[in-house]
Structure formats: structure tokens, C-alpha cells
Coordinates of C-alpha atoms in Angstrom, one line a residue:
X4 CA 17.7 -6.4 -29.3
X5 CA 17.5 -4.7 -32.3
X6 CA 18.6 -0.7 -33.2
X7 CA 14.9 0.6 -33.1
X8 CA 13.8 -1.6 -30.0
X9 CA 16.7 -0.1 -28.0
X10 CA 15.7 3.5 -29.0
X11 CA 12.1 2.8 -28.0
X12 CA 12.9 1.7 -24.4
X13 CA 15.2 4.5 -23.6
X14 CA 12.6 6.7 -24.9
X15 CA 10.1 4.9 -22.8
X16 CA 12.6 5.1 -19.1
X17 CA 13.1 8.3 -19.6
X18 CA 9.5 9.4 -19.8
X19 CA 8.4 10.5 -15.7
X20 CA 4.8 11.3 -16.4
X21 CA 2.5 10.6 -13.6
X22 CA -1.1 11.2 -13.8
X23 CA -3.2 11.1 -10.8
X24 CA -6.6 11.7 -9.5
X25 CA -7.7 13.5 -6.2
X26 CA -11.2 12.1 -4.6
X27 CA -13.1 12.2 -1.1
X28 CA -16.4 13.8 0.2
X29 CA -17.3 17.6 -0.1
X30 CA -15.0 19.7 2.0
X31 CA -12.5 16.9 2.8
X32 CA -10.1 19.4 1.2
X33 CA -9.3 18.0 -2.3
X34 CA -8.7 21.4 -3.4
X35 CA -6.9 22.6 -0.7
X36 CA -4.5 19.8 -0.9
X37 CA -3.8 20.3 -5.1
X38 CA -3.5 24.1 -4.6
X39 CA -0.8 23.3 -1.7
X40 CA 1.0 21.2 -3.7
X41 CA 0.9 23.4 -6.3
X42 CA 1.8 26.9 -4.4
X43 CA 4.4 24.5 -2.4
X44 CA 6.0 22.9 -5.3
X45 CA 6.6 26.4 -6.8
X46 CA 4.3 25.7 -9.6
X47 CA 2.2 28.3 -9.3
X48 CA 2.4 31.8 -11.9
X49 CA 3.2 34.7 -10.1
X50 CA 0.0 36.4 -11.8
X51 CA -1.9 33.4 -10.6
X52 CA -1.0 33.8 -7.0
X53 CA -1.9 37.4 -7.3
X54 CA -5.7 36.6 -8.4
X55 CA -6.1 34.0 -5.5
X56 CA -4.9 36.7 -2.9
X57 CA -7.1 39.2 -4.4
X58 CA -10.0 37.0 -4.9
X59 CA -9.3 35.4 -0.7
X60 CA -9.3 39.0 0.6
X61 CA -12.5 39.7 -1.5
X62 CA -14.0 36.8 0.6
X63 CA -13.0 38.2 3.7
X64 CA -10.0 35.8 4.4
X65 CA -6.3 36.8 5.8
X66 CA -4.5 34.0 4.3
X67 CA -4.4 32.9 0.3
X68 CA -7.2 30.2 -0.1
X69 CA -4.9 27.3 -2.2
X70 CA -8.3 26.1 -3.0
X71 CA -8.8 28.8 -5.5
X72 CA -6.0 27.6 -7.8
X73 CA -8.3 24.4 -9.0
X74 CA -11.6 25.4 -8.6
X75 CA -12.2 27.7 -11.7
X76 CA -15.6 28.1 -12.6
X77 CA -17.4 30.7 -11.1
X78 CA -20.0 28.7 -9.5
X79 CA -17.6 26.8 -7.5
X80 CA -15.9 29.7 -6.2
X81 CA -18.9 30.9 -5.3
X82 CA -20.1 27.7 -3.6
X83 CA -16.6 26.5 -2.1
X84 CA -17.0 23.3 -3.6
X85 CA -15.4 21.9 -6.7
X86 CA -18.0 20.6 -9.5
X87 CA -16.1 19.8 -12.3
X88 CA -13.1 17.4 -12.9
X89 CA -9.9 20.0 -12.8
X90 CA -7.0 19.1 -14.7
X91 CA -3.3 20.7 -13.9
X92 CA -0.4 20.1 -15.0
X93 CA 2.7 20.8 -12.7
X94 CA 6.3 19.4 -12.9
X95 CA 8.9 18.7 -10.2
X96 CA 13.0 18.0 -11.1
X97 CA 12.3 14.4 -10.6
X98 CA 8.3 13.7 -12.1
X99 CA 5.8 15.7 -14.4
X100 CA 2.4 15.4 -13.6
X101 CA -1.2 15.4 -14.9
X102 CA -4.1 15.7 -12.0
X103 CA -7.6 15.7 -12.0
X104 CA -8.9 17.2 -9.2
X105 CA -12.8 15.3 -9.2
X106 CA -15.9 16.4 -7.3
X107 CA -17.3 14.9 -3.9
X108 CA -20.5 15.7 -3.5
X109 CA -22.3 12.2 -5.0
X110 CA -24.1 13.5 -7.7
X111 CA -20.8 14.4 -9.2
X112 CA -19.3 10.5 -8.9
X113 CA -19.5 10.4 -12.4
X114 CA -16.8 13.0 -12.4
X115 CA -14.6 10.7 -10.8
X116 CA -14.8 8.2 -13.4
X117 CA -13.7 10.5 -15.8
X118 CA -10.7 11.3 -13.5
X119 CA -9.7 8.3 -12.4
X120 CA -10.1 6.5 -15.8
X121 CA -6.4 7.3 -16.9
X122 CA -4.9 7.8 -13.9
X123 CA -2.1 5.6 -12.4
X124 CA -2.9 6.9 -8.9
X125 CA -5.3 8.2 -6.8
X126 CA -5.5 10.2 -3.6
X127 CA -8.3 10.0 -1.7
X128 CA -9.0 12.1 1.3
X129 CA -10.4 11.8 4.5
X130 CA -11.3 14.3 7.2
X131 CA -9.5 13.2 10.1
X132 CA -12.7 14.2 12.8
X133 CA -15.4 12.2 10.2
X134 CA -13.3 9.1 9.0
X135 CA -14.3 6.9 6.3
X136 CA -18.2 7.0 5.1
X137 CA -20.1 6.3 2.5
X138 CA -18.4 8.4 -0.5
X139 CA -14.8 7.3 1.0
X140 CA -16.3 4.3 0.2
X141 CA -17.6 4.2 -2.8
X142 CA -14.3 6.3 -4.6
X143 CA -12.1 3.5 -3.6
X144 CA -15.0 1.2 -4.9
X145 CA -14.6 3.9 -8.2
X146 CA -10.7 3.3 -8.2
X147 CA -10.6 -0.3 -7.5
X148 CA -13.0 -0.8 -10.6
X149 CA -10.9 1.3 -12.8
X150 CA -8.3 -0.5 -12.2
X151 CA -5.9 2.4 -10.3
X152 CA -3.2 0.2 -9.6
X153 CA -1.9 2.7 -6.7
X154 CA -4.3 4.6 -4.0
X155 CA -3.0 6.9 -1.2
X156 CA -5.5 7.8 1.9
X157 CA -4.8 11.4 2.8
X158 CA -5.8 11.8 6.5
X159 CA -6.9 15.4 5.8
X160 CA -7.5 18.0 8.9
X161 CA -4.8 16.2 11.4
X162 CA -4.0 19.6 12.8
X163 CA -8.2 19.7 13.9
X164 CA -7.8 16.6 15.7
X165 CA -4.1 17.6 17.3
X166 CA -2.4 15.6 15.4
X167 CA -3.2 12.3 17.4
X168 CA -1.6 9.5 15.9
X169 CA -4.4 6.9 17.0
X170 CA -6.8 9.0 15.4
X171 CA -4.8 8.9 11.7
X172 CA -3.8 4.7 12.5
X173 CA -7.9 3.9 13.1
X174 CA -9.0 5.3 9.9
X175 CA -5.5 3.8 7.7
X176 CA -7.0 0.6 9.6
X177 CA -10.8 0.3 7.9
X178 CA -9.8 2.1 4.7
X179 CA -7.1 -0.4 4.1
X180 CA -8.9 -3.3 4.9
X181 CA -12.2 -2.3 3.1
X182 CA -9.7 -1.3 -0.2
X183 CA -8.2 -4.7 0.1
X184 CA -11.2 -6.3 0.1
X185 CA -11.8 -4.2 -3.1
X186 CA -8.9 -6.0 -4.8
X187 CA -6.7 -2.5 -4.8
X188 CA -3.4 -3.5 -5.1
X189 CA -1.4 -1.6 -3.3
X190 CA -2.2 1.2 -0.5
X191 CA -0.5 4.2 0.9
X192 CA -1.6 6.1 4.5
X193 CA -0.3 9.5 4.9
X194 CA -1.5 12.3 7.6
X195 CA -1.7 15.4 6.5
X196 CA -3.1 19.0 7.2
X197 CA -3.5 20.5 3.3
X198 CA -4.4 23.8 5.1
X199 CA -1.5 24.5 7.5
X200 CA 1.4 21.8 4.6
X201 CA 2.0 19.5 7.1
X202 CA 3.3 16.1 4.9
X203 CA 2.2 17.8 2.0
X204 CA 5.6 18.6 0.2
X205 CA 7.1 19.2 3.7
X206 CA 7.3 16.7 6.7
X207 CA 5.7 17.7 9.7
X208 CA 7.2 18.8 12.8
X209 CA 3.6 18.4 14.9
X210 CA 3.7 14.8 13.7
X211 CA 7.0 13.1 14.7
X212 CA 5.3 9.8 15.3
X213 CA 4.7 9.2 11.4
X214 CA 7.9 8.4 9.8
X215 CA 6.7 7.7 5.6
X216 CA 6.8 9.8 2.7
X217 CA 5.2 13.3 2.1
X218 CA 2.5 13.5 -0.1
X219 CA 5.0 14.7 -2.9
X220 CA 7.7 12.3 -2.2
X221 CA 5.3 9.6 -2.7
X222 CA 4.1 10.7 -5.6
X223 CA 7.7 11.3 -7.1
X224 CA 9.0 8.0 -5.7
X225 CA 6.0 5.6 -7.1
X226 CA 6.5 2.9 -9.5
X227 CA 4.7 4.1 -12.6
X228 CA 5.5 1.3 -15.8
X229 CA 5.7 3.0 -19.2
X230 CA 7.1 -0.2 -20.9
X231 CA 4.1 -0.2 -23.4
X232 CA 5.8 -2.6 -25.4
X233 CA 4.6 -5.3 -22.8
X234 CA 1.1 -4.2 -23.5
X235 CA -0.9 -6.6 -26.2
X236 CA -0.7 -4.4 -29.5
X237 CA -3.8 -2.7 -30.5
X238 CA -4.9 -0.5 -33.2
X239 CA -8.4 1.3 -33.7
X240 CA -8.8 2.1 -37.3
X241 CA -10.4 5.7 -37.2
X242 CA -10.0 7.1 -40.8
X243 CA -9.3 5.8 -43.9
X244 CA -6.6 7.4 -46.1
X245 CA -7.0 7.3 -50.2
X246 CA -5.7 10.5 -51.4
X247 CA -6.1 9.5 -55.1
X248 CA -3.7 11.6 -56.2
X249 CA -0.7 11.9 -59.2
X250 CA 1.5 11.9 -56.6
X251 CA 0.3 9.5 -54.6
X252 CA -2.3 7.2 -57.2
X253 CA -2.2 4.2 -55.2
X254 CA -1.8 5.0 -51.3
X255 CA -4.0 3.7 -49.3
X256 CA -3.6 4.0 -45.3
X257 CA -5.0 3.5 -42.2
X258 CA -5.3 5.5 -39.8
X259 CA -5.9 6.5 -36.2
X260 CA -4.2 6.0 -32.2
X261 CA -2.6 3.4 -31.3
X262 CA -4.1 2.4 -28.2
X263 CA -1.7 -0.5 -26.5
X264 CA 1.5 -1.9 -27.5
X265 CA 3.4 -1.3 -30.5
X266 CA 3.4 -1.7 -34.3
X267 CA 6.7 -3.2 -37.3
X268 CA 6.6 -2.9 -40.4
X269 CA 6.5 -6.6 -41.4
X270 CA 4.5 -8.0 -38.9
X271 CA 1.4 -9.9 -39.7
X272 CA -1.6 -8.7 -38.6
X273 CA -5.1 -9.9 -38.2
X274 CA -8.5 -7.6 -38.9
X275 CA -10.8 -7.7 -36.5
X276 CA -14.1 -8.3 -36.5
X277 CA -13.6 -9.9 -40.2
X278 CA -11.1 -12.3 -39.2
X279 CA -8.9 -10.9 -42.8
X280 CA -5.1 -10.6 -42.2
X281 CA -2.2 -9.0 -44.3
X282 CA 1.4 -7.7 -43.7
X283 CA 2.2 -4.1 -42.6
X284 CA 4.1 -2.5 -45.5
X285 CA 4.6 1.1 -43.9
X286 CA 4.2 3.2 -41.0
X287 CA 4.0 7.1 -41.3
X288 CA 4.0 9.1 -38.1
X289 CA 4.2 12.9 -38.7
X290 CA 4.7 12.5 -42.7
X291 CA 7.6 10.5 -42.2
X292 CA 8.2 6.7 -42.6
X293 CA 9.2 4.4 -39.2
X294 CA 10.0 1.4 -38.8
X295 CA 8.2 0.9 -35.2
X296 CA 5.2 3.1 -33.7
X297 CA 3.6 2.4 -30.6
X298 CA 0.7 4.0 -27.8
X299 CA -0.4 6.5 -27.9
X300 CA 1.1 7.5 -31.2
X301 CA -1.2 8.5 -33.9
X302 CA -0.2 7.3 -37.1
X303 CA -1.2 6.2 -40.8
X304 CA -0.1 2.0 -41.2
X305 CA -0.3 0.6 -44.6
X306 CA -0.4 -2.8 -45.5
X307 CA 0.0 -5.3 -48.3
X308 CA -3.0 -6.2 -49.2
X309 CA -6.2 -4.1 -50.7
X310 CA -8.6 -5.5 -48.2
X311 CA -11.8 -4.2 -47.0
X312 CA -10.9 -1.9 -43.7
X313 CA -13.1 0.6 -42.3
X314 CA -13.5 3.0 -39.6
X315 CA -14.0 1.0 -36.3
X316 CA -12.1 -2.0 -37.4
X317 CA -9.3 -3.0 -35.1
X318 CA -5.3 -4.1 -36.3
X319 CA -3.8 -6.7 -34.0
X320 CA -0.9 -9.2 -34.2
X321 CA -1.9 -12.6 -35.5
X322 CA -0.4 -14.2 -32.8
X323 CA -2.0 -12.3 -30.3
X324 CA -5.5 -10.8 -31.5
X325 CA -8.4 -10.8 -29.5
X326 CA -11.2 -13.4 -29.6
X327 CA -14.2 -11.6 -31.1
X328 CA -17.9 -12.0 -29.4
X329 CA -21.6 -10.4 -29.3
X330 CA -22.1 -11.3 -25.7
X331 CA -20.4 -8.9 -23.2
X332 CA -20.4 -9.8 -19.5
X333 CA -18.7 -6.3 -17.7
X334 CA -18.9 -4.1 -14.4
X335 CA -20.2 -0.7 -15.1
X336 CA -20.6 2.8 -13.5
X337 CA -23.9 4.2 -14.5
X338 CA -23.5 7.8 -14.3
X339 CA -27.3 9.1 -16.3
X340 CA -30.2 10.8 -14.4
X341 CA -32.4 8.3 -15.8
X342 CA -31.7 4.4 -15.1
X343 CA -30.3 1.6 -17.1
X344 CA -33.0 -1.5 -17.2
X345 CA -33.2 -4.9 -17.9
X346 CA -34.4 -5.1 -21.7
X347 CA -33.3 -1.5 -23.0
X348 CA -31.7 -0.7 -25.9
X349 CA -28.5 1.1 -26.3
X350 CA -25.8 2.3 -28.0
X351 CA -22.3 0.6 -27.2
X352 CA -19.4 2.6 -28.0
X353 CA -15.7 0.6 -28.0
X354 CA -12.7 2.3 -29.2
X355 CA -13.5 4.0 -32.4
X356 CA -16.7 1.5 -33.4
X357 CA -20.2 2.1 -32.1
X358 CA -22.7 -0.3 -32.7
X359 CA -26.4 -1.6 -31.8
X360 CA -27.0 -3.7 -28.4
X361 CA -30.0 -4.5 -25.8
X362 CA -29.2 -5.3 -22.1
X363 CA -30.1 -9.0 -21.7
X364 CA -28.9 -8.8 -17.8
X365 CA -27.8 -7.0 -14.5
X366 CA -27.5 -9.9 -12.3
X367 CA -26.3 -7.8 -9.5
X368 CA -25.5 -4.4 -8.1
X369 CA -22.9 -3.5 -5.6
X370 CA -23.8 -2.7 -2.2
X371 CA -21.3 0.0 -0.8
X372 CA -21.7 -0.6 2.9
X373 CA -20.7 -4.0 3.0
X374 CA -19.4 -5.2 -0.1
X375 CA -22.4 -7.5 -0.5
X376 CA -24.1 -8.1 -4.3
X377 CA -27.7 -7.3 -4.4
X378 CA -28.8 -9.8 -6.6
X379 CA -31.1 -9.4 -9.8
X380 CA -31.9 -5.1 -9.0
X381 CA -33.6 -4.9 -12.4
X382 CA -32.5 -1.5 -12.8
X383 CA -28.8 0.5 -12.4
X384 CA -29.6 4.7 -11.4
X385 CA -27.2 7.4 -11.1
X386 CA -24.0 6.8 -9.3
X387 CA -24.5 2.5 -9.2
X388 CA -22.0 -0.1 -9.8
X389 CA -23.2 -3.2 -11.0
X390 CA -22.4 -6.4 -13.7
X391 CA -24.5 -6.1 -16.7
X392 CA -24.6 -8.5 -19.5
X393 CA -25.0 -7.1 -23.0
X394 CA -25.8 -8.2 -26.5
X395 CA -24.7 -6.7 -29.7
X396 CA -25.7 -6.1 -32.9
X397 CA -22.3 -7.1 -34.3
X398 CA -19.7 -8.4 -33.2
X399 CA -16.8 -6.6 -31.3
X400 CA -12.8 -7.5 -30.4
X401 CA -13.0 -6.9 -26.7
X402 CA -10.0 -7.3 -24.3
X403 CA -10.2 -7.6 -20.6
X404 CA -10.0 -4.5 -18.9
X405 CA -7.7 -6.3 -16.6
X406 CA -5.1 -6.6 -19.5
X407 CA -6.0 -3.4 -21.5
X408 CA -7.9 -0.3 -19.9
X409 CA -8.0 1.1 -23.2
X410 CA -9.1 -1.8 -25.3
X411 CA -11.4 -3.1 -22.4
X412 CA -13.3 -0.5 -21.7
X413 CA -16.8 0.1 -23.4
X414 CA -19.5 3.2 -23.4
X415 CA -23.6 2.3 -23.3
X416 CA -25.1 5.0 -24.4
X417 CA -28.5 5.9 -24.8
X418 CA -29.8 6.4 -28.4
X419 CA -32.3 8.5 -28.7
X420 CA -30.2 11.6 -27.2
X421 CA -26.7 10.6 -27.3
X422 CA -26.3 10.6 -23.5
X423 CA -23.9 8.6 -21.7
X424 CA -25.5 5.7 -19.5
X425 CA -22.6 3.9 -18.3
X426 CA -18.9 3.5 -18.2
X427 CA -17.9 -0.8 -18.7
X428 CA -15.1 -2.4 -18.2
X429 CA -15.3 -5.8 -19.8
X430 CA -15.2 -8.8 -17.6
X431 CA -14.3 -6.8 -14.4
X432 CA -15.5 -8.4 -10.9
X433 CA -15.3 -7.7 -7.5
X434 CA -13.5 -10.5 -6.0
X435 CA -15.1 -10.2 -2.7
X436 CA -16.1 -13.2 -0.8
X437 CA -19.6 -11.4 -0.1
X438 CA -20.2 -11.7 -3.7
X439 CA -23.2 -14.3 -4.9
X440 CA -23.6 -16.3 -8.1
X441 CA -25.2 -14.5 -11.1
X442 CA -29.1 -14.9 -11.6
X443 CA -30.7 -16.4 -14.8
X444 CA -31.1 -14.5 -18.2
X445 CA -34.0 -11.8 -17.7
X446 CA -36.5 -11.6 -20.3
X447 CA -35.6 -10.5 -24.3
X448 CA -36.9 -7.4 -25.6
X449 CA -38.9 -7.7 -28.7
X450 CA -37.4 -7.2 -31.5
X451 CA -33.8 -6.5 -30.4
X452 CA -33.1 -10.5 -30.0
X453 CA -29.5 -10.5 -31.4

């Protein structure tokens, strides 16, 4: 292993960054439960504890409301519910953490997306007297999609259901096998009262029968892989450097985020969609020269040959590039007012390129309740999960969201106003035996036949 590979895995171990999501339906206690953690974990500002108190005994309440830590706009505070995606940061001696506390009422499951879409966990609650229904549902629909590759159930509320343990074991039960059949890899059970701390950052003395991890613990304990070395290299260009100068007469560089894996100077890479390939000649990262960069560095790569490269073009390794295509098969999230139909035209926005495209297909949406596929809906509205098939205008370098959530995931968006129709993930299925076989190709739109 050579000098800089070794520096770039200890750099890697030692990072203990977390990022995690909190879901569930309105007043499961999503709030309650960050704002526990939080006061708990000593992470909360003395100054900040001070405006909760005042701002609980404003409301007429005894006791600090925890909630009040996360829910910061005004209209939430008024409301009691959370409406926006919250994001804290908080850090323990053994993990750091990013969280995004997401709405629950339904018209905010969009919000979720946004939460969950770069988080390596997510906690989704439950109130212990309603059990799992329809939102519970459809988060863990949200999660599985997104590819969260660890989900904890929070039995919220145990103290309002005294503690029972069959109570806590019947809802583990359905979630767990309802997430399965979602294809979430691995789930966590933990009963909890966010109000009074129980198995929040402290174990429970009212619940003796339940002998796993805190909420904490489990969040400081779990597996999280930062070897993004493993990851298939991947490099939007966003900018294109050509200062012109006496100094520098002859620099030309490219650059932008790396997105997956990691970049040498030396290595052959290929340019994507044009198919071109050169050598990379340098690296700068912070107006220095490295030998090695990788995610999510941003940095300037220059390469041997004076080849036409452009904002939205991808780098990749040679040996491992991406096969390019203008047909695009995907799950997607449609989170618009307005729906996504057979036949429209769109925008679709992948990494740093944004390019023309109709919607040929949606040869199924997902039914909640069940797990079933509704077959050929003709139409995704607010909040739906369903497979779409899409054509472009061009062709684009997608990966499999499976194998890259960064390079596999896709915007449609809507073109006359610039609004967000849907969040894709590229060749993403449900792999439920309810599912049924696509349908065949719906009708072209005139004039957007690509």
C-alpha cells in the first residue's frame, strides 16, 4: 500500500460522523425525542436552554418543552408541529452527528426525502397507544427507497401505555416485517418515552424487560463505512478553469466535487458522455498540488490532453466508467402540488448536468397498505412513489442508485417554473413479491420523440 493510500485510510477510520434522520406521524414526538437527546447529551447552550424555559413557561407549561430546541420557525412553535427539515449538529466523546429532524404531517413527506437522502440512519417513531399506520408506513417506504442502510423504530409514549412490554413487542413485530419486506437491511426496536428519557441516552428503570441499547448507544455503536475509496470514482465537472494569465498562460483545469471514490494523478480517465479519455496530470485542492483527492473534496484536476470538457461532463476511471444511455428506468418520489403524467415534458437534473426529457412511462405506483403495485396509474401526485421511465434529450452516465446515491440519483423538474417534480433513483425497485410486471410503453408526445 502505498504512502498516500495509507494516509487516506487513517484519515478515513478516524472520521465518526453520523448523519441521521428522525421521521413518524404528527405528534409521535420527533422533536421531543431530538431535544432530549440534545438537553441529555449535554449539547445544548446554556443561553439556549434559557429561551426554551422562558418560551415553555410563556405557554403555560412547568417543565422545559425539549421540543422547542428543533422546532425554530415561528409558525411551528406556534402550531406544536415541526414543518420544516431541522438540521443539528451535536457531538458525543465517541460520534459527531448531523440530524434532520423531518416533518410528519403528509403533505410535508417531501421533507423527509430531503432528510433522509444523505442520511446513514433513520429513526422512525411510533406512538406506543396508535402503532404503525399509514405515515409509519410510508417513511420506511421513504427510507427503504433511499437506500438508508440502517432504521431504528422508536416505540415513543411507553410511559402512556405503562410500559407493557407486549405492547412495544406487537408493534417491533409488523414494523419489522412490513420494513423487511421493504428490502431495509437491517432494523433496530427500541422503547422509549422521549418525554420522561426513558432509553433515550439513559436506560430505563420502568422497563427492565428490554435489555438493548439506548437510543444514543445505538447510534454511537452503529456501523457507519467511510472507506470511500471502495466507492466507483466519480467526478462531476462544474466549472471550467482558464485563467489566461502570465503567470499561469497555459492552465487549464477542471473543476468541481468529487462525488464517489477517489482521484491519482496518473490514472486514465474516460469523459463521459463523449466517450474522450486522457491522463490526469495534476490535482489542486486548496491551491496546493496532491497526489490523491477523493469525496467529497472539491478540487481543480488537470489532465494531459486539451480536450473538449464542459460543465456537466463527468471524469471516471477507464476501467470502471459508467455505461452511458437516454433511456432511464428509476423509482421516484414525486413531491409537486401538481402531478407528473404520462407524456410530459421535463427537465432532468443529474449531478451538475441538466438536460431535456419527456416521460415515456409510469408502469406502476406503489400502494402503501399492502405493498402491492398499482399498475399503469397514468399519473404520480404529491407524496406518490412509483417507477417511471424517462427519455432524454442527450445522453447521461447514470449509475445505480444501489451502487452510488450520489451518482444515481436524478431530479425531474418541471420547466416552465423551475419546480421540483420528483426525486429518482435510477434503477431502484421494490423487491416485493406483490410486485407485477411493467405495462407496455404509453403513447409519445409530439414532438418530444427522443
Amino acid at each position: 500500500m502505498s504512502t498516500s493510500t495509507e494516509q487516506l485510510t487513517e484519515q478515513l477510520a478516524a472520521t465518526t460522523l453520523l448523519r441521521f434522520a428522525t421521521a413518524g406521524s404528527v405528534d409521535d414526538g420527533k422533536s421531543t425525542l431530538v431535544g432530549r437527546l440534545l438537553h441529555d447529551s449535554k449539547s445544548v447552550l446554556v443561553d439556549q436552554l434559557e429561551a426554551v424555559e422562558h418560551a415553555s413557561r410563556s405557554r403555560g407549561q412547568e417543565a422545559p418543552d425539549l421540543a422547542l430546541l428543533t422546532d425554530g420557525l415561528r409558525a411551528e412553535r406556534e402550531q406544536g408541529i415541526t414543518i420544516d427539515v431541522a438540521y443539528r449538529y451535536f457531538a458525543t466523546p465517541r460520534r459527531r452527528f448531523i440530524l434532520a429532524d423531518t416533518p410528519g404531517h403528509v403533505q410535508y413527506t417531501r421533507n423527509m426525502v430531503t432528510g433522509a437522502s444523505t442520511a446513514e440512519l433513520a429513526v422512525v417513531l411510533v406512538d406506543a397507544r396508535n402503532g404503525v399506520v399509514e405515515q409509519t408506513r410510508r417513511h420506511a417506504a421513504v427510507a427503504a427507497l433511499l437506500r438508508v442502510p440502517h432504521v431504528v423504530l422508536a416505540v415513543n409514549k411507553m410511559d402512556l401505555v405503562e410500559y407493557r412490554e407486549p405492547v412495544f413487542a406487537a408493534i417491533a413485530e409488523e414494523f419489522t416485517t412490513y420494513a423487511s419486506e421493504l428490502g431495509v437491511p437491517e432494523i433496530t426496536a427500541i422503547p422509549i418515552s422521549a418525554l420522561a428519557g426513558d432509553n433515550v441516552v439513559e436506560p430505563s428503570a420502568n422497563m427492565d424487560w428490554y435489555g438493548g441499547p439506548t437510543v444514543l448507544e445505538h447510534l454511537e455503536t452503529v456501523p457507519v463505512s467511510h472507506d470511500l475509496t471502495a466507492c466507483h470514482a466519480r467526478f462531476p465537472v462544474q466549472y471550467v478553469i482558464r485563467p489566461q494569465t502570465a503567470e499561469h498562460p497555459d492552465y487549464r483545469g477542471y473543476a468541481g466535487q468529487i462525488a464517489a471514490g477517489a482521484f491519482r494523478v496518473g490514472e486514465q480517465i474516460t469523459v463521459l458522455p463523449s466517450g474522450k479519455t486522457s491522463t490526469i496530470t495534476g490535482i489542486d485542492a486548496l491551491g496546493e498540488a496532491v497526489d490523491i483527492a477523493w469525496a467529497p473534496q472539491s478540487v481543480t484536476i488537470r489532465l494531459a490532453d486539451d480536450i473538449d470538457i464542459s460543465r456537466g461532463d463527468l471524469l471516471a476511471p477507464s476501467g470502471d466508467a459508467p455505461p452511458t444511455t437516454q433511456d432511464i428506468e428509476a423509482t421516484v418520489c414525486h413531491v409537486a402540488d401538481h402531478p407528473l403524467a404520462v407524456g410530459q415534458r421535463v427537465l432532468l437534473k443529474h449531478t451538475t448536468r441538466t438536460v431535456k426529457a419527456i416521460v415515456k412511462e409510469i408502469p406502476s405506483r406503489l400502494t402503501l397498505d399492502d405493498l402491492s403495485q398499482h399498475p399503469t396509474p397514468g399519473q404520480l401526485v404529491a407524496n406518490d412513489i412509483g417507477r417511471v421511465v424517462v427519455r432524454t434529450a442527450e445522453p447521461l452516465a447514470l449509475d445505480a442508485y444501489a451502487d452510488s446515491r450520489r451518482t444515481g440519483s436524478f431530479l425531474l423538474i418541471d420547466p416552465a417554473d423551475g419546480t421540483t417534480l420528483a426525486a429518482g433513483m435510477a434503477g431502484e425497485s421494490f423487491a416485493t413479491a406483490k410486485a407485477v410486471a411493467s405495462v407496455e410503453t404509453a403513447e409519445e408526445a409530439e414532438g418530444w420523440d427522443f
